[in-house]
CSV table of C-alpha atoms and ligand atoms in Angstrom, one decimal:
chain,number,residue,atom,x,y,z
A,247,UNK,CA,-2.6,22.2,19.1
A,248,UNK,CA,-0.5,24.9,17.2
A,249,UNK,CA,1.7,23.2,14.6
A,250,UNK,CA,1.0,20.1,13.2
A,251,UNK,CA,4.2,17.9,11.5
A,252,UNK,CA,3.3,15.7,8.7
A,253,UNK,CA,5.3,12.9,7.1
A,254,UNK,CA,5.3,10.1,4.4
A,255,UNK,CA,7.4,7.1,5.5
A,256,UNK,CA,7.8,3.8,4.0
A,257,UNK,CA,6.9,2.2,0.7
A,258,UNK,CA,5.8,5.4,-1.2
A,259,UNK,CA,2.0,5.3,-2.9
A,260,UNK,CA,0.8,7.3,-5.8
A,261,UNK,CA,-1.9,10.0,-3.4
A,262,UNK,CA,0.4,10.9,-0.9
A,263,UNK,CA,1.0,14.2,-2.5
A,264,UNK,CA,-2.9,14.7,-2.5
A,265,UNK,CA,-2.8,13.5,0.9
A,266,UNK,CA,-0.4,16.0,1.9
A,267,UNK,CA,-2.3,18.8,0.3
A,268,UNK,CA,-5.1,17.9,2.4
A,269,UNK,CA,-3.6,18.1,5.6
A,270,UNK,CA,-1.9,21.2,5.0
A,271,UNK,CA,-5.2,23.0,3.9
A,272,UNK,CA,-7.3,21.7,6.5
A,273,UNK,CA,-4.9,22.9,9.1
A,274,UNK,CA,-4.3,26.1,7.8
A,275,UNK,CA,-7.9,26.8,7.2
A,276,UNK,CA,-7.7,26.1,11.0
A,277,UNK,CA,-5.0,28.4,11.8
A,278,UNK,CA,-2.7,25.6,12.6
A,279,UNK,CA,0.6,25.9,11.2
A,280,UNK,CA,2.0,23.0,9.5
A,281,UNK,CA,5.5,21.6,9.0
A,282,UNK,CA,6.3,19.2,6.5
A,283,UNK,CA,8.4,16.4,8.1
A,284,UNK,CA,11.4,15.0,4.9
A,285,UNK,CA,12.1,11.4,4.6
A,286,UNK,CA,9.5,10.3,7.5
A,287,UNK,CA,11.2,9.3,10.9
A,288,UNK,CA,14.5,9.6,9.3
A,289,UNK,CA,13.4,13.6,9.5
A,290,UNK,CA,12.3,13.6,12.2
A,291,UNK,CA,15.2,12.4,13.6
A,292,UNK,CA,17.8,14.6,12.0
A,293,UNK,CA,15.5,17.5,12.3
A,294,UNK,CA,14.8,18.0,8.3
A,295,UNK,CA,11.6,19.8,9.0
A,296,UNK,CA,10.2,22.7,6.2
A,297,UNK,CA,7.6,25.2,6.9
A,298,UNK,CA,4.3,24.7,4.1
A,299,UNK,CA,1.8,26.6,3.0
A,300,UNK,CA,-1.0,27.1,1.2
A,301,UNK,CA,1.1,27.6,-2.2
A,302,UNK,CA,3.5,24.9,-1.1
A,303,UNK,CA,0.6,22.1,-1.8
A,304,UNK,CA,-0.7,23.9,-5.2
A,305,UNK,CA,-0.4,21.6,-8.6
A,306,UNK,CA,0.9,18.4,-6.7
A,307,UNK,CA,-3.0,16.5,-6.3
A,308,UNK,CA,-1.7,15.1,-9.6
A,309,UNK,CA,1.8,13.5,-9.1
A,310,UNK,CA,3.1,10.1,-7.7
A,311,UNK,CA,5.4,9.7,-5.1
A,312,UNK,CA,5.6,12.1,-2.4
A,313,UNK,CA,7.5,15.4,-2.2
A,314,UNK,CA,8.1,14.9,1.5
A,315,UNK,CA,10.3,12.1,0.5
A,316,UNK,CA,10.3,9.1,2.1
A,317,UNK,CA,12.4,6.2,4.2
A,318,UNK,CA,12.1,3.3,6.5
A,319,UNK,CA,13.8,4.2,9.4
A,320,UNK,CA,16.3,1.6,11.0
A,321,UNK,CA,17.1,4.4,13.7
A,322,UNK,CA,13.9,5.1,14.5
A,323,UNK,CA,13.2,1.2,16.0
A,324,UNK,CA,15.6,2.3,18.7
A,325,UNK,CA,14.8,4.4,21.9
A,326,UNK,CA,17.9,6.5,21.3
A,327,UNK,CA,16.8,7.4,18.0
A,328,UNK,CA,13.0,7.9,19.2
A,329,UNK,CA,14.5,10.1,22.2
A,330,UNK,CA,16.4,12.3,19.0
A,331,UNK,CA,13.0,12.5,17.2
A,332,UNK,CA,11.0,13.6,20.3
A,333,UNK,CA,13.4,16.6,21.0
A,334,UNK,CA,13.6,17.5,17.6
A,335,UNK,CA,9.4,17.8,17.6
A,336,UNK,CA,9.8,19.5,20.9
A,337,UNK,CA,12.7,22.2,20.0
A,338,UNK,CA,10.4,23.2,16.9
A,339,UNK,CA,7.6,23.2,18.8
A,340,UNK,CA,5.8,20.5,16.7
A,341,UNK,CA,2.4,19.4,18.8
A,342,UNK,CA,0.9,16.5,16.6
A,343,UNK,CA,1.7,14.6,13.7
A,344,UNK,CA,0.0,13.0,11.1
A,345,UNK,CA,1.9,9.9,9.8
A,346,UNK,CA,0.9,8.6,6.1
A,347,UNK,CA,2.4,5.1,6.0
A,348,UNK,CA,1.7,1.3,6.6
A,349,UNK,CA,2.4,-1.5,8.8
A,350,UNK,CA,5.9,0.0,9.7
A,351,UNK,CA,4.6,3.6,10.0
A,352,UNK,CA,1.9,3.0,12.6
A,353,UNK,CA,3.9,0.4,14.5
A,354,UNK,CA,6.9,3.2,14.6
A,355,UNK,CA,4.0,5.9,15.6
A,356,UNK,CA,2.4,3.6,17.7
A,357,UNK,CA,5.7,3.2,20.7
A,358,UNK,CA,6.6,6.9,19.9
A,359,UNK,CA,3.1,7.9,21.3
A,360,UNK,CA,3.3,5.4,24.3
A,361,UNK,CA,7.0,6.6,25.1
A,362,UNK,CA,6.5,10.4,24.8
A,363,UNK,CA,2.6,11.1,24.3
A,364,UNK,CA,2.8,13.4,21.4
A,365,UNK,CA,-1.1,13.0,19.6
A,366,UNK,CA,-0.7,10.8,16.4
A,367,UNK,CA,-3.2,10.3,13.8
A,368,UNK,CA,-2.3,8.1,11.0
A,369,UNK,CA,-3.3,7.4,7.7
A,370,UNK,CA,-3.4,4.7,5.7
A,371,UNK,CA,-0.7,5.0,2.6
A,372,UNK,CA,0.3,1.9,0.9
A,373,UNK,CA,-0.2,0.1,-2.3
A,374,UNK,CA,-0.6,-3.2,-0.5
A,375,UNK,CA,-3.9,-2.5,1.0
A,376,UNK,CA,-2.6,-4.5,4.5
A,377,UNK,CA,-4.1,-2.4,6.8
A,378,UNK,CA,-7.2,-3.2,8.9
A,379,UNK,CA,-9.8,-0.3,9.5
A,380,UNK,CA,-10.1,1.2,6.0
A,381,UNK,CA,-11.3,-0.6,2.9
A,382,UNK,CA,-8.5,0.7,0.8
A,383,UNK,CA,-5.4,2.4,1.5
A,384,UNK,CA,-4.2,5.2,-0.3
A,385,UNK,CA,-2.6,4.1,-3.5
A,386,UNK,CA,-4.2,0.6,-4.0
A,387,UNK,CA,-6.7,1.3,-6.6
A,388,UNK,CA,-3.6,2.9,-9.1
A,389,UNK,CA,-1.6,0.2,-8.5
A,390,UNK,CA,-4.1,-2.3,-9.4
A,391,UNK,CA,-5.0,-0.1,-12.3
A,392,UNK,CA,-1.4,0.0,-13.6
A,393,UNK,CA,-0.4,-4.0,-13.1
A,394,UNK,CA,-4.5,-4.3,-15.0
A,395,UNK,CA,-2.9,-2.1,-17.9
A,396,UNK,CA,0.2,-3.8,-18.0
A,397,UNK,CA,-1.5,-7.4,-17.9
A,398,UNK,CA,-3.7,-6.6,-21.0
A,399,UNK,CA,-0.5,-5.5,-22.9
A,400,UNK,CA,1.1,-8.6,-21.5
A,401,UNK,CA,-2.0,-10.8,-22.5
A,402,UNK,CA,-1.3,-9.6,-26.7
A,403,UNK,CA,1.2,-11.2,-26.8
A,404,UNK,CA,0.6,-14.6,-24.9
A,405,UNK,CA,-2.2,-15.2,-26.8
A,406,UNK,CA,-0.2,-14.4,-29.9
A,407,UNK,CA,2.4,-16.9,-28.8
A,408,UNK,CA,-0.2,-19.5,-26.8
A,409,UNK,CA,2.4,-18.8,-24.0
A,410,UNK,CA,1.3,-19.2,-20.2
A,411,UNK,CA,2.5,-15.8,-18.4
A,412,UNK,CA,3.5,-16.0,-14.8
A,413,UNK,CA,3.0,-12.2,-14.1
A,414,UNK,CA,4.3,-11.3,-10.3
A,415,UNK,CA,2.8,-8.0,-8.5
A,416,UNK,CA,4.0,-7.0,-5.4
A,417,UNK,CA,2.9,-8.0,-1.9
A,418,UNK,CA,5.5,-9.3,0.8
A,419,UNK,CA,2.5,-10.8,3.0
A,420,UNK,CA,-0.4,-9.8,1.4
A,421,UNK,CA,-2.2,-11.2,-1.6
A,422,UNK,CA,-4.9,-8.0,-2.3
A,423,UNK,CA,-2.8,-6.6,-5.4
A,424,UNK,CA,-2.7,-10.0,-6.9
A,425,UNK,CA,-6.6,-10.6,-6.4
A,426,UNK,CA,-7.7,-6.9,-7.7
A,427,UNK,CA,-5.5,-7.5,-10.6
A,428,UNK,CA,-6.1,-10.8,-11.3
A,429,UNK,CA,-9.9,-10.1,-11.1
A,430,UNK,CA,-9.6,-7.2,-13.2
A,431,UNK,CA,-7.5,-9.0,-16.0
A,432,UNK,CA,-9.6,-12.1,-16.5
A,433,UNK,CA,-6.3,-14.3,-14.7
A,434,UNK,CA,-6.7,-17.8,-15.0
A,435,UNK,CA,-5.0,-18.5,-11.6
A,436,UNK,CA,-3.9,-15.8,-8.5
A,437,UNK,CA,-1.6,-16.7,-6.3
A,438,UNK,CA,-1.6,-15.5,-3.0
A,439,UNK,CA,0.2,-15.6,0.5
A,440,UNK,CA,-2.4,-16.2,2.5
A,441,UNK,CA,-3.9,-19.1,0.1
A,442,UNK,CA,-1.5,-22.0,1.2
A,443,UNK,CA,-1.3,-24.6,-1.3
A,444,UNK,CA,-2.4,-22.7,-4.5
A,445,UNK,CA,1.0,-23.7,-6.9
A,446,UNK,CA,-0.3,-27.3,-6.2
A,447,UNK,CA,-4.0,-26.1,-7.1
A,448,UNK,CA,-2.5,-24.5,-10.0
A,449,UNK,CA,-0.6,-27.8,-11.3
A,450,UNK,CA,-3.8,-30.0,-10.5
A,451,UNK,CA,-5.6,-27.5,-13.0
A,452,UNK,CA,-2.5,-27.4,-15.5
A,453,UNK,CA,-2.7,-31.1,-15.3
A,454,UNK,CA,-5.6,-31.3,-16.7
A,455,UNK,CA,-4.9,-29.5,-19.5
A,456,UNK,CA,-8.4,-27.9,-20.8
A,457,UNK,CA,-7.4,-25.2,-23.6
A,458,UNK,CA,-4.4,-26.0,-24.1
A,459,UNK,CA,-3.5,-24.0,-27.1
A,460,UNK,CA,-4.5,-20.2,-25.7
A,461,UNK,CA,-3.2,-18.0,-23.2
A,462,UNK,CA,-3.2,-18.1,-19.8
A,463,UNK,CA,-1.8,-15.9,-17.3
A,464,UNK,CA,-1.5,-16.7,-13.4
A,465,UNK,CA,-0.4,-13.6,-11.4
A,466,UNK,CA,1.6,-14.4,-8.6
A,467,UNK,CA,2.2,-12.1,-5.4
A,468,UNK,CA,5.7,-11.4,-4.6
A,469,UNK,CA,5.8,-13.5,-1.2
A,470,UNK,CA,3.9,-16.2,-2.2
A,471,UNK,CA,5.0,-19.4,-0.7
A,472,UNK,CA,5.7,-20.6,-4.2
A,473,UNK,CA,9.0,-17.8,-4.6
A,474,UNK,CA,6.9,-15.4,-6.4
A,475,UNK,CA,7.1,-16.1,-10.4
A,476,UNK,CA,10.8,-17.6,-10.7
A,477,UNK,CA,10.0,-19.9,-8.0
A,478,UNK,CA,7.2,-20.8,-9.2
A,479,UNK,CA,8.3,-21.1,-13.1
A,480,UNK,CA,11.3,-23.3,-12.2
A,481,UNK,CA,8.4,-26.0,-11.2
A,482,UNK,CA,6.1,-25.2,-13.6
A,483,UNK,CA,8.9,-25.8,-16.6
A,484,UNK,CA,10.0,-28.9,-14.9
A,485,UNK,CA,6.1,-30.5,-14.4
A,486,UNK,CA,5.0,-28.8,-17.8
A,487,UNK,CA,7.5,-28.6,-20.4
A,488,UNK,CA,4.4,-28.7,-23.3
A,489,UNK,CA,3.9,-25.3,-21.9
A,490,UNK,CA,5.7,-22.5,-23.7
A,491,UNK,CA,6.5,-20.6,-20.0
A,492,UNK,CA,7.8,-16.7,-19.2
A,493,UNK,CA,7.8,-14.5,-16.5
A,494,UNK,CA,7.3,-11.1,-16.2
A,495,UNK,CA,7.9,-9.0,-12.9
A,496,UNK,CA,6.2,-5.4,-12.7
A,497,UNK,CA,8.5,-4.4,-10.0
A,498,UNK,CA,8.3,-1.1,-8.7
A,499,UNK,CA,6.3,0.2,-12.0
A,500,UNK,CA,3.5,-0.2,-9.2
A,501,UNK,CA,4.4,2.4,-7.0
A,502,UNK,CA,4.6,5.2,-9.4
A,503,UNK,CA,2.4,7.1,-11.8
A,504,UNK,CA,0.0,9.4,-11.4
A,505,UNK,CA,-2.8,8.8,-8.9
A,506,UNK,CA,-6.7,7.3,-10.2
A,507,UNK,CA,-9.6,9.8,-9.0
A,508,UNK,CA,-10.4,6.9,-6.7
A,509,UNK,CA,-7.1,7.4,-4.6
A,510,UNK,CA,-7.0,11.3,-4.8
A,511,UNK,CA,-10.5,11.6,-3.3
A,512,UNK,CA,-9.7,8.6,-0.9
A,513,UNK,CA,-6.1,11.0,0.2
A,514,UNK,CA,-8.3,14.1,0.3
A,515,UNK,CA,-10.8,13.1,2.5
A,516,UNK,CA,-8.6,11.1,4.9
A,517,UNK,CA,-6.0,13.9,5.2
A,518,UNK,CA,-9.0,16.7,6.2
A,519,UNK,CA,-10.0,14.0,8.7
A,520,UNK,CA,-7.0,13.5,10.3
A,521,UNK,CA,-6.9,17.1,10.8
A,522,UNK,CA,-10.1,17.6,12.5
A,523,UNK,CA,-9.6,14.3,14.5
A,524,UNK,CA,-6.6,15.8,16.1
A,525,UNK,CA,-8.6,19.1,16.8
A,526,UNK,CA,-10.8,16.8,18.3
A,527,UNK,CA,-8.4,15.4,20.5
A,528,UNK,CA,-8.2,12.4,19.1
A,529,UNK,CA,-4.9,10.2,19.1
A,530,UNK,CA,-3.4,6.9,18.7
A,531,UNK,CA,-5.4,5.9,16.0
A,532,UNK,CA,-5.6,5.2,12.0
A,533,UNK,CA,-8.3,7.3,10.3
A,534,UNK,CA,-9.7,5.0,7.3
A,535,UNK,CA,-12.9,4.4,5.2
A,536,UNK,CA,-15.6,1.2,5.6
A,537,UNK,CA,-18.9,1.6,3.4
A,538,UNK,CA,-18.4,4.8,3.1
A,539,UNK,CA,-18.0,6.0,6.7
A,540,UNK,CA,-15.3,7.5,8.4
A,541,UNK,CA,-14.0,5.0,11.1
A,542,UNK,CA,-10.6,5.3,13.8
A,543,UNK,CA,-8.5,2.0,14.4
A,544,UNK,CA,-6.0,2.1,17.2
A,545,UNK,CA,-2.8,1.5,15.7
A,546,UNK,CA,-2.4,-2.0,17.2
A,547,UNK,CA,-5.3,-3.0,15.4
A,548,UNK,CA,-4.8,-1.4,12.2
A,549,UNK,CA,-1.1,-3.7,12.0
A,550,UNK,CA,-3.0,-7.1,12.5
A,551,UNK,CA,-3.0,-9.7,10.2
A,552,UNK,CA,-5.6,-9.0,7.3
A,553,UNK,CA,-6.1,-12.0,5.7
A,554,UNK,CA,-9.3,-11.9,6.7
A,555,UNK,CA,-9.5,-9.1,4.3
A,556,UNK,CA,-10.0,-12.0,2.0
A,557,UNK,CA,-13.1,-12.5,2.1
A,558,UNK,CA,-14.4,-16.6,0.9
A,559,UNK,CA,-17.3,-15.6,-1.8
A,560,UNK,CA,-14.6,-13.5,-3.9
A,561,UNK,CA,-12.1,-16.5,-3.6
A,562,UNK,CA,-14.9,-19.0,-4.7
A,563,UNK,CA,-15.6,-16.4,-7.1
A,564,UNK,CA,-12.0,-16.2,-8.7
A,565,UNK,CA,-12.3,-20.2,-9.1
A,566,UNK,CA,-15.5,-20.3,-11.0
A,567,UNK,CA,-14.7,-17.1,-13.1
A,568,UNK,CA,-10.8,-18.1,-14.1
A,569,UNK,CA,-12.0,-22.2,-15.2
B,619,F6P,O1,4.9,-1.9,1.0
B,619,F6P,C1,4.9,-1.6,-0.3
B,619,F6P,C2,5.8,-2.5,-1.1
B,619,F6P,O2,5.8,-2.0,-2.4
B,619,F6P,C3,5.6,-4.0,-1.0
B,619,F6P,O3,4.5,-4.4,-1.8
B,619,F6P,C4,6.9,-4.5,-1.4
B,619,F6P,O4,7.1,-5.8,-0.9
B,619,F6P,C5,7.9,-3.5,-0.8
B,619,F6P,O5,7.2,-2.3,-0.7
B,619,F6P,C6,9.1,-3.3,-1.6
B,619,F6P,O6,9.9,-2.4,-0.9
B,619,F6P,P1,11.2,-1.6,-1.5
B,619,F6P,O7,10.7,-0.6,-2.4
B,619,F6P,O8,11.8,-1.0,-0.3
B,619,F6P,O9,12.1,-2.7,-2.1
């Protein structure tokens, strides 16, 4: 291997940039060149490629969102726009890539690398923490760190008001933001997708109607079957009018910000890995963390379903704690 292309694609997450530094240092410690791939597949496509260095990485550890840009590719799902990408690689004699993403990264990387064989290592960049084969994904732990920030502000004032707070976080399919928040911010209900049936939990508990006059705030994921927090409100203001009832959705306030220590360390080890995986001649695979040790999922495996990352003592757990 001579040059190494690297990319962000999809949802950004705060630790891409430290990611990124980490892949470009490794390789050039290596003598590898490295390329710097804009606006993931989309990039790759339209050949947007720009040569990094050492200096080009310097005083971005820091910062949120990614300065390779990113996109999600429609393109790139078609084999005319994966034939553009692979002659774009090959007429700038690109060898290997290292894709930071999630589910639609490694499922893109994952038919490039059957179709055309060019080594792929990926690594694990989302917020959502949906991946199997890593404990956490790169820009999790911020995330949860900024919806736990804004929840405290959030709870001031519904205790001030005894108002219940449906607070939604996102999370298409998975419910991990929702439970690290809601965890971290003392919720007394998470709603989840992968938890079918919670809204009527929920009601069964409202119903009941133990302390009534203080605050309560459920957090909601985005693609819960309930309609994330408007959905759900409509029913809770129709079954609990007593209830003084708002909603407040973070939005993409999770995606940004400055990364936690957690996520810089978690970007610079994984992007170093990925490196030396590929030198190693490994390919087709997700580089991610479980207690502690470095572990490689093929990329069909990595895009499975994770709600088996939900594991039954925390949700028993969350019951108990949130009565
Ligand atoms: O995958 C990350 C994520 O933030 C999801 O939690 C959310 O559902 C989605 O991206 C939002 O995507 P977009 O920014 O394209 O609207």
């Amino acid at each position: 291997i001579k040059k190494i292309g690297v990319f962000t694609s999809g949802g950004d997450a705060p630790g891409m940039n430290a990611c990124i530094r980490a892949v470009v240092r490794t390789a050039i410690y290596h003598n590898i060149e490295v390329v710097g791939i804009m606006r993931g597949y989309e990039g790759m496509i339209n050949g947007e490629f720009i040569h990094l260095e050492t200096e080009s990485v310097a005083n971005i550890i820091q910062r949120g969102g990614t300065i390779l840009k990113t996109a999600r590719s429609k393109d790139f799902m078609t084999p005319e726009g994966r034939k553009k990408a692979y002659d774009q690689l090959k007429a700038n004699g690109i060898d290997a890539i290292v894709a930071i993403g999630g589910n639609g990264t490694f499922t893109g990387a994952a038919v490039f690398e059957k179709e055309y064989g060019i080594p792929a290592i990926g690594i694990p960049g989302t917020i959502d923490n949906d991946l199997l084969g890593t404990d956490f994904t790169i820009g999790f732990d911020t995330a949860i760190n900024t919806v736990v920030d804004a929840v405290d502000a959030i709870r001031d004032t519904a205790e001030s008001h005894d108002r219940l707070f449906l607070v939604e976080v996102m999370g298409r399919d998975s419910g991990q933001i929702a439970m690290a928040s809601g965890i971290g911010s003392g919720a007394e209900a998470i709603l989840m997708p992968e938890v079918k049936g919670d809204a009527e939990e929920l009601f069964e508990r409202l119903a009941k109607g133990t302390r009534k006059k203080s605050s309560k705030i459920v957090i909601v994921a985005e693609g819960d079957e309930a309609g994330g927090a408007f959905g759900l409100a409509e029913r809770v203001k129709e079954r609990f009018p007593n209830y003084d009832t708002r909603v407040s959705v973070l939005g993409h306030i999770q995606r940004g910000g400055s990364p936690t220590c957690h996520d810089r360390m978690l970007a610079s080890q994984l992007g170093f890995t990925a490196v030396e995986a590929l030198l190693q001649g490994k390919k087709g695979a997700m580089v991610g963390i479980i207690n502690q040790e470095v572990v490689y999922t093929p990329f069909s495996e990595a895009i499975k379903d994770t709600s088996s990352k939900l594991n039954p003592n925390v949700l028993r757990m969350i019951e108990i704690l949130s009565s």
